[in-house]
Amino acid sequence: MKALILNGSIYGHSGRYAEMIAGALQESGWEVHTLPTKGFTVKAASETLGGDPDLVVYAGGNYAGKLHHVKAFVNAAHAYTSARLVLLSVAWADPSRTEEVAKVHSANLPSDVLARTECFHARGGLAHSKVSFAHGLALKGVHAFMNSTPENKRHPNDQEMLDTWGKDTDFVKRENIEPLLEAILGQLSQRR
Ligand SMILES: Cc1cc2nc3c(=O)[nH]c(=O)nc-3n(C[C@H](O)[C@H](O)[C@H](O)COP(=O)(O)O)c2cc1C
């Protein structure tokens, strides 16, 4: 069974989840090919895989509501019509913010692809020390917006961003993607 993993990470958080997923699949006997979403083409992917994948997994960061380079996943979904599709959005947002997370999933996928995709979400982090100038400016805007919300009306997840402002945070851990791994590979007990 062949798996294509699309890595849509800019600062490495979703990239590490992509590696964990690849490792778990390989341990279970899958042939795994991980490709960056940047420059992705179906033709090159099919050549690398030597055929069509049985499973396509996307892991990528949320930037102002847009999943980075998710077009690669959409193109793969349209090309590999019999593949199982799994999407992992990675963001600051806590997975308990289910409505917002679901909105991001539905806003980033056309309805035909959304209907075929098993969607998951995990926390990434915020790499203040690494962000580009443009991302730094965008984050300043986010900070100003959150700050303008009265403290008693702020979501604790937003408060946490303000409280940790300027420090690098990292919430990546394997247990965050356990539901995804369980969906693909079965119960934890059956895998270990
Ligand atoms: C410019 C910018 C915009 C972001 N926008 C959002 C957002 O709208 N919602 C959110 O929950 N996280 C947001 N984040 C946090 C990223 O989703 C988070 O850093 C994630 O871990 C990035 O994944 P990556 O390192 O794999 O690219 C933003 C981060 C940056 C730098």
Short mmCIF file of C-alpha atoms and ligand atoms in Angstrom, two decimals:
data_model
loop_
_atom_site.label_atom_id
_atom_site.label_comp_id
_atom_site.label_asym_id
_atom_site.label_seq_id
_atom_site.Cartn_x
_atom_site.Cartn_y
_atom_site.Cartn_z
CA MET A 1 0.00 0.00 0.00
CA LYS A 2 1.40 3.38 -1.02
CA ALA A 3 0.97 6.59 0.92
CA LEU A 4 1.69 10.10 -0.29
CA ILE A 5 2.29 12.59 2.49
CA LEU A 6 2.17 16.27 1.59
CA ASN A 7 4.16 18.52 3.87
CA GLY A 8 2.72 22.04 3.90
CA SER A 9 4.87 23.41 6.70
CA ILE A 10 6.64 26.76 6.82
CA TYR A 11 8.22 26.77 10.30
CA GLY A 12 8.38 23.02 10.89
CA HIS A 13 5.45 22.27 13.20
CA SER A 14 3.32 20.43 10.65
CA GLY A 15 6.50 19.04 9.10
CA ARG A 16 7.20 17.21 12.34
CA TYR A 17 3.66 15.81 12.37
CA ALA A 18 4.18 14.72 8.75
CA GLU A 19 7.34 12.86 9.86
CA MET A 20 5.48 11.18 12.73
CA ILE A 21 2.70 10.05 10.39
CA ALA A 22 5.24 8.78 7.85
CA GLY A 23 7.08 6.86 10.57
CA ALA A 24 3.90 5.26 11.93
CA LEU A 25 2.78 4.22 8.44
CA GLN A 26 6.19 2.78 7.61
CA GLU A 27 6.22 0.79 10.85
CA SER A 28 2.91 -0.69 9.73
CA GLY A 29 4.35 -1.77 6.39
CA TRP A 30 3.22 1.09 4.18
CA GLU A 31 5.41 2.39 1.36
CA VAL A 32 5.57 6.09 2.20
CA HIS A 33 6.62 9.05 0.07
CA THR A 34 6.70 12.50 1.64
CA LEU A 35 6.76 15.49 -0.69
CA PRO A 36 6.71 19.22 0.00
CA THR A 37 3.56 20.99 -1.14
CA LYS A 38 5.76 23.67 -2.68
CA GLY A 39 6.12 22.92 -6.38
CA PHE A 40 3.92 19.82 -6.10
CA THR A 41 2.72 18.31 -9.36
CA VAL A 42 0.65 15.16 -9.77
CA LYS A 43 2.91 14.04 -12.64
CA ALA A 44 6.09 14.23 -10.53
CA ALA A 45 4.32 12.58 -7.57
CA SER A 46 3.09 9.66 -9.71
CA GLU A 47 6.61 9.22 -11.08
CA THR A 48 8.10 9.23 -7.57
CA LEU A 49 5.52 6.74 -6.33
CA GLY A 50 5.61 4.58 -9.44
CA GLY A 51 1.82 4.70 -9.60
CA ASP A 52 -1.16 6.07 -7.73
CA PRO A 53 -1.24 6.29 -3.91
CA ASP A 54 -3.83 4.43 -1.84
CA LEU A 55 -3.70 7.20 0.75
CA VAL A 56 -2.97 10.92 0.55
CA VAL A 57 -2.26 12.80 3.79
CA TYR A 58 -1.81 16.57 3.98
CA ALA A 59 -0.25 18.23 7.04
CA GLY A 60 0.03 22.00 6.89
CA GLY A 61 -0.08 25.23 8.86
CA ASN A 62 -2.98 27.65 9.09
CA TYR A 63 -2.00 31.17 8.08
CA ALA A 64 -4.85 33.63 8.66
CA GLY A 65 -7.38 30.92 7.87
CA LYS A 66 -5.54 29.57 4.83
CA LEU A 67 -3.92 26.17 4.95
CA HIS A 68 -0.50 26.58 3.40
CA HIS A 69 -0.34 25.29 -0.19
CA VAL A 70 -3.47 23.17 0.32
CA LYS A 71 -3.96 23.35 -3.45
CA ALA A 72 -1.43 20.52 -3.72
CA PHE A 73 -3.78 18.30 -1.69
CA VAL A 74 -6.80 19.37 -3.75
CA ASN A 75 -4.94 18.59 -6.98
CA ALA A 76 -3.89 15.20 -5.61
CA ALA A 77 -7.48 14.49 -4.51
CA HIS A 78 -8.79 15.27 -7.98
CA ALA A 79 -6.14 13.15 -9.67
CA TYR A 80 -6.24 10.13 -7.32
CA THR A 81 -9.99 9.54 -7.23
CA SER A 82 -9.82 6.20 -5.42
CA ALA A 83 -7.30 7.25 -2.75
CA ARG A 84 -8.29 7.70 0.87
CA LEU A 85 -7.86 11.35 1.85
CA VAL A 86 -6.72 12.64 5.24
CA LEU A 87 -6.05 16.28 6.16
CA LEU A 88 -4.32 17.59 9.27
CA SER A 89 -4.57 21.33 9.91
CA VAL A 90 -1.93 22.65 12.27
CA ALA A 91 -2.36 25.95 14.06
CA TRP A 92 -2.21 27.93 17.25
CA ALA A 93 -5.91 27.19 17.74
CA ASP A 94 -6.77 24.64 20.35
CA PRO A 95 -8.66 21.64 18.91
CA SER A 96 -11.43 22.31 21.43
CA ARG A 97 -12.39 25.28 19.21
CA THR A 98 -14.25 22.81 17.06
CA GLU A 99 -16.46 25.28 15.18
CA GLU A 100 -13.52 27.43 14.10
CA VAL A 101 -11.50 24.38 13.14
CA ALA A 102 -14.37 22.98 11.06
CA LYS A 103 -14.75 26.35 9.33
CA VAL A 104 -11.07 26.31 8.35
CA HIS A 105 -11.45 22.82 6.92
CA SER A 106 -14.56 23.67 4.91
CA ALA A 107 -13.17 27.02 3.72
CA ASN A 108 -9.99 25.42 2.40
CA LEU A 109 -11.42 22.49 0.47
CA PRO A 110 -13.87 22.43 -2.42
CA SER A 111 -17.04 20.56 -1.46
CA ASP A 112 -16.28 17.46 -3.55
CA VAL A 113 -12.89 17.04 -1.85
CA LEU A 114 -14.22 17.95 1.62
CA ALA A 115 -16.86 15.20 1.29
CA ARG A 116 -14.11 12.60 0.70
CA THR A 117 -11.64 13.89 3.32
CA GLU A 118 -11.19 12.82 6.93
CA CYS A 119 -10.19 16.06 8.65
CA PHE A 120 -8.10 16.39 11.82
CA HIS A 121 -6.53 19.26 13.71
CA ALA A 122 -3.51 19.61 16.00
CA ARG A 123 -1.75 22.43 17.73
CA GLY A 124 1.55 23.63 16.30
CA GLY A 125 3.26 26.55 17.94
CA LEU A 126 4.45 30.01 17.22
CA ALA A 127 8.06 30.57 16.23
CA HIS A 128 8.36 34.28 17.01
CA SER A 129 12.15 34.16 16.64
CA LYS A 130 11.93 32.68 13.14
CA VAL A 131 9.00 34.39 11.44
CA SER A 132 9.56 36.37 8.27
CA PHE A 133 9.19 40.15 8.26
CA ALA A 134 5.77 39.89 6.57
CA HIS A 135 4.55 37.26 9.05
CA GLY A 136 5.88 39.37 11.93
CA LEU A 137 3.80 42.32 10.72
CA ALA A 138 0.71 40.11 10.34
CA LEU A 139 1.21 38.79 13.87
CA LYS A 140 1.43 42.34 15.22
CA GLY A 141 -2.02 42.92 13.71
CA VAL A 142 -3.32 39.76 15.41
CA HIS A 143 -1.84 40.94 18.70
CA ALA A 144 -3.48 44.38 18.40
CA PHE A 145 -6.83 42.78 17.56
CA MET A 146 -6.71 40.37 20.51
CA ASN A 147 -5.60 43.14 22.84
CA SER A 148 -8.54 45.27 21.78
CA THR A 149 -10.99 42.60 22.99
CA PRO A 150 -11.91 43.20 26.64
CA GLU A 151 -10.06 40.76 28.88
CA ASN A 152 -13.24 39.15 30.23
CA LYS A 153 -14.40 38.39 26.66
CA ARG A 154 -11.12 36.92 25.39
CA HIS A 155 -10.96 33.21 24.60
CA PRO A 156 -8.39 31.53 26.93
CA ASN A 157 -6.58 30.31 23.81
CA ASP A 158 -6.19 33.93 22.65
CA GLN A 159 -5.13 35.03 26.12
CA GLU A 160 -2.47 32.34 26.03
CA MET A 161 -1.10 33.83 22.81
CA LEU A 162 -0.90 37.27 24.42
CA ASP A 163 0.70 35.83 27.57
CA THR A 164 3.42 34.06 25.58
CA TRP A 165 3.97 36.90 23.10
CA GLY A 166 7.56 37.12 21.85
CA LYS A 167 8.51 33.68 23.17
CA ASP A 168 8.74 30.65 20.91
CA THR A 169 6.06 28.11 21.80
CA ASP A 170 5.84 24.53 20.64
CA PHE A 171 2.90 22.22 21.32
CA VAL A 172 3.83 19.49 18.84
CA LYS A 173 3.51 16.04 20.35
CA ARG A 174 2.53 12.68 19.03
CA GLU A 175 -0.52 12.28 21.22
CA ASN A 176 -2.09 15.24 19.36
CA ILE A 177 -2.31 13.13 16.21
CA GLU A 178 -3.37 9.91 17.89
CA PRO A 179 -6.95 10.23 16.54
CA LEU A 180 -5.55 10.56 13.01
CA LEU A 181 -3.21 7.59 13.43
CA GLU A 182 -6.01 5.57 14.96
CA ALA A 183 -8.27 6.34 12.00
CA ILE A 184 -5.64 5.20 9.51
CA LEU A 185 -3.97 2.38 11.37
CA GLY A 186 -6.45 1.20 13.98
CA GLN A 187 -6.38 1.12 17.76
CA LEU A 188 -3.17 2.00 19.61
CA SER A 189 -3.08 -1.46 21.18
CA GLN A 190 -3.18 -3.11 17.77
CA ARG A 191 -0.24 -1.01 16.54
CA ARG A 192 2.24 -1.47 19.38
C1 LIG B 1 1.33 35.13 9.97
C2 LIG B 1 0.71 34.02 10.77
C3 LIG B 1 -0.67 33.85 10.73
C4 LIG B 1 -1.26 32.82 11.49
N1 LIG B 1 -2.63 32.68 11.48
C5 LIG B 1 -3.20 31.76 12.29
C6 LIG B 1 -4.62 31.66 12.37
O1 LIG B 1 -5.37 32.35 11.68
N2 LIG B 1 -5.14 30.75 13.26
C7 LIG B 1 -4.34 29.95 14.04
O2 LIG B 1 -4.87 29.19 14.84
N3 LIG B 1 -3.00 29.99 13.94
C8 LIG B 1 -2.41 30.88 13.10
N4 LIG B 1 -1.05 30.96 13.02
C9 LIG B 1 -0.23 30.00 13.76
C10 LIG B 1 0.29 28.90 12.82
O3 LIG B 1 -0.79 28.17 12.30
C11 LIG B 1 1.23 27.99 13.61
O4 LIG B 1 2.41 28.72 13.85
C12 LIG B 1 1.52 26.67 12.96
O5 LIG B 1 2.23 25.89 13.88
C13 LIG B 1 2.31 26.83 11.68
O6 LIG B 1 2.66 25.58 11.14
P1 LIG B 1 4.03 25.35 10.37
O7 LIG B 1 5.15 25.73 11.31
O8 LIG B 1 4.05 23.92 10.05
O9 LIG B 1 3.99 26.21 9.14
C14 LIG B 1 -0.44 31.96 12.27
C15 LIG B 1 0.95 32.12 12.27
C16 LIG B 1 1.53 33.14 11.53
C17 LIG B 1 3.03 33.30 11.55
#
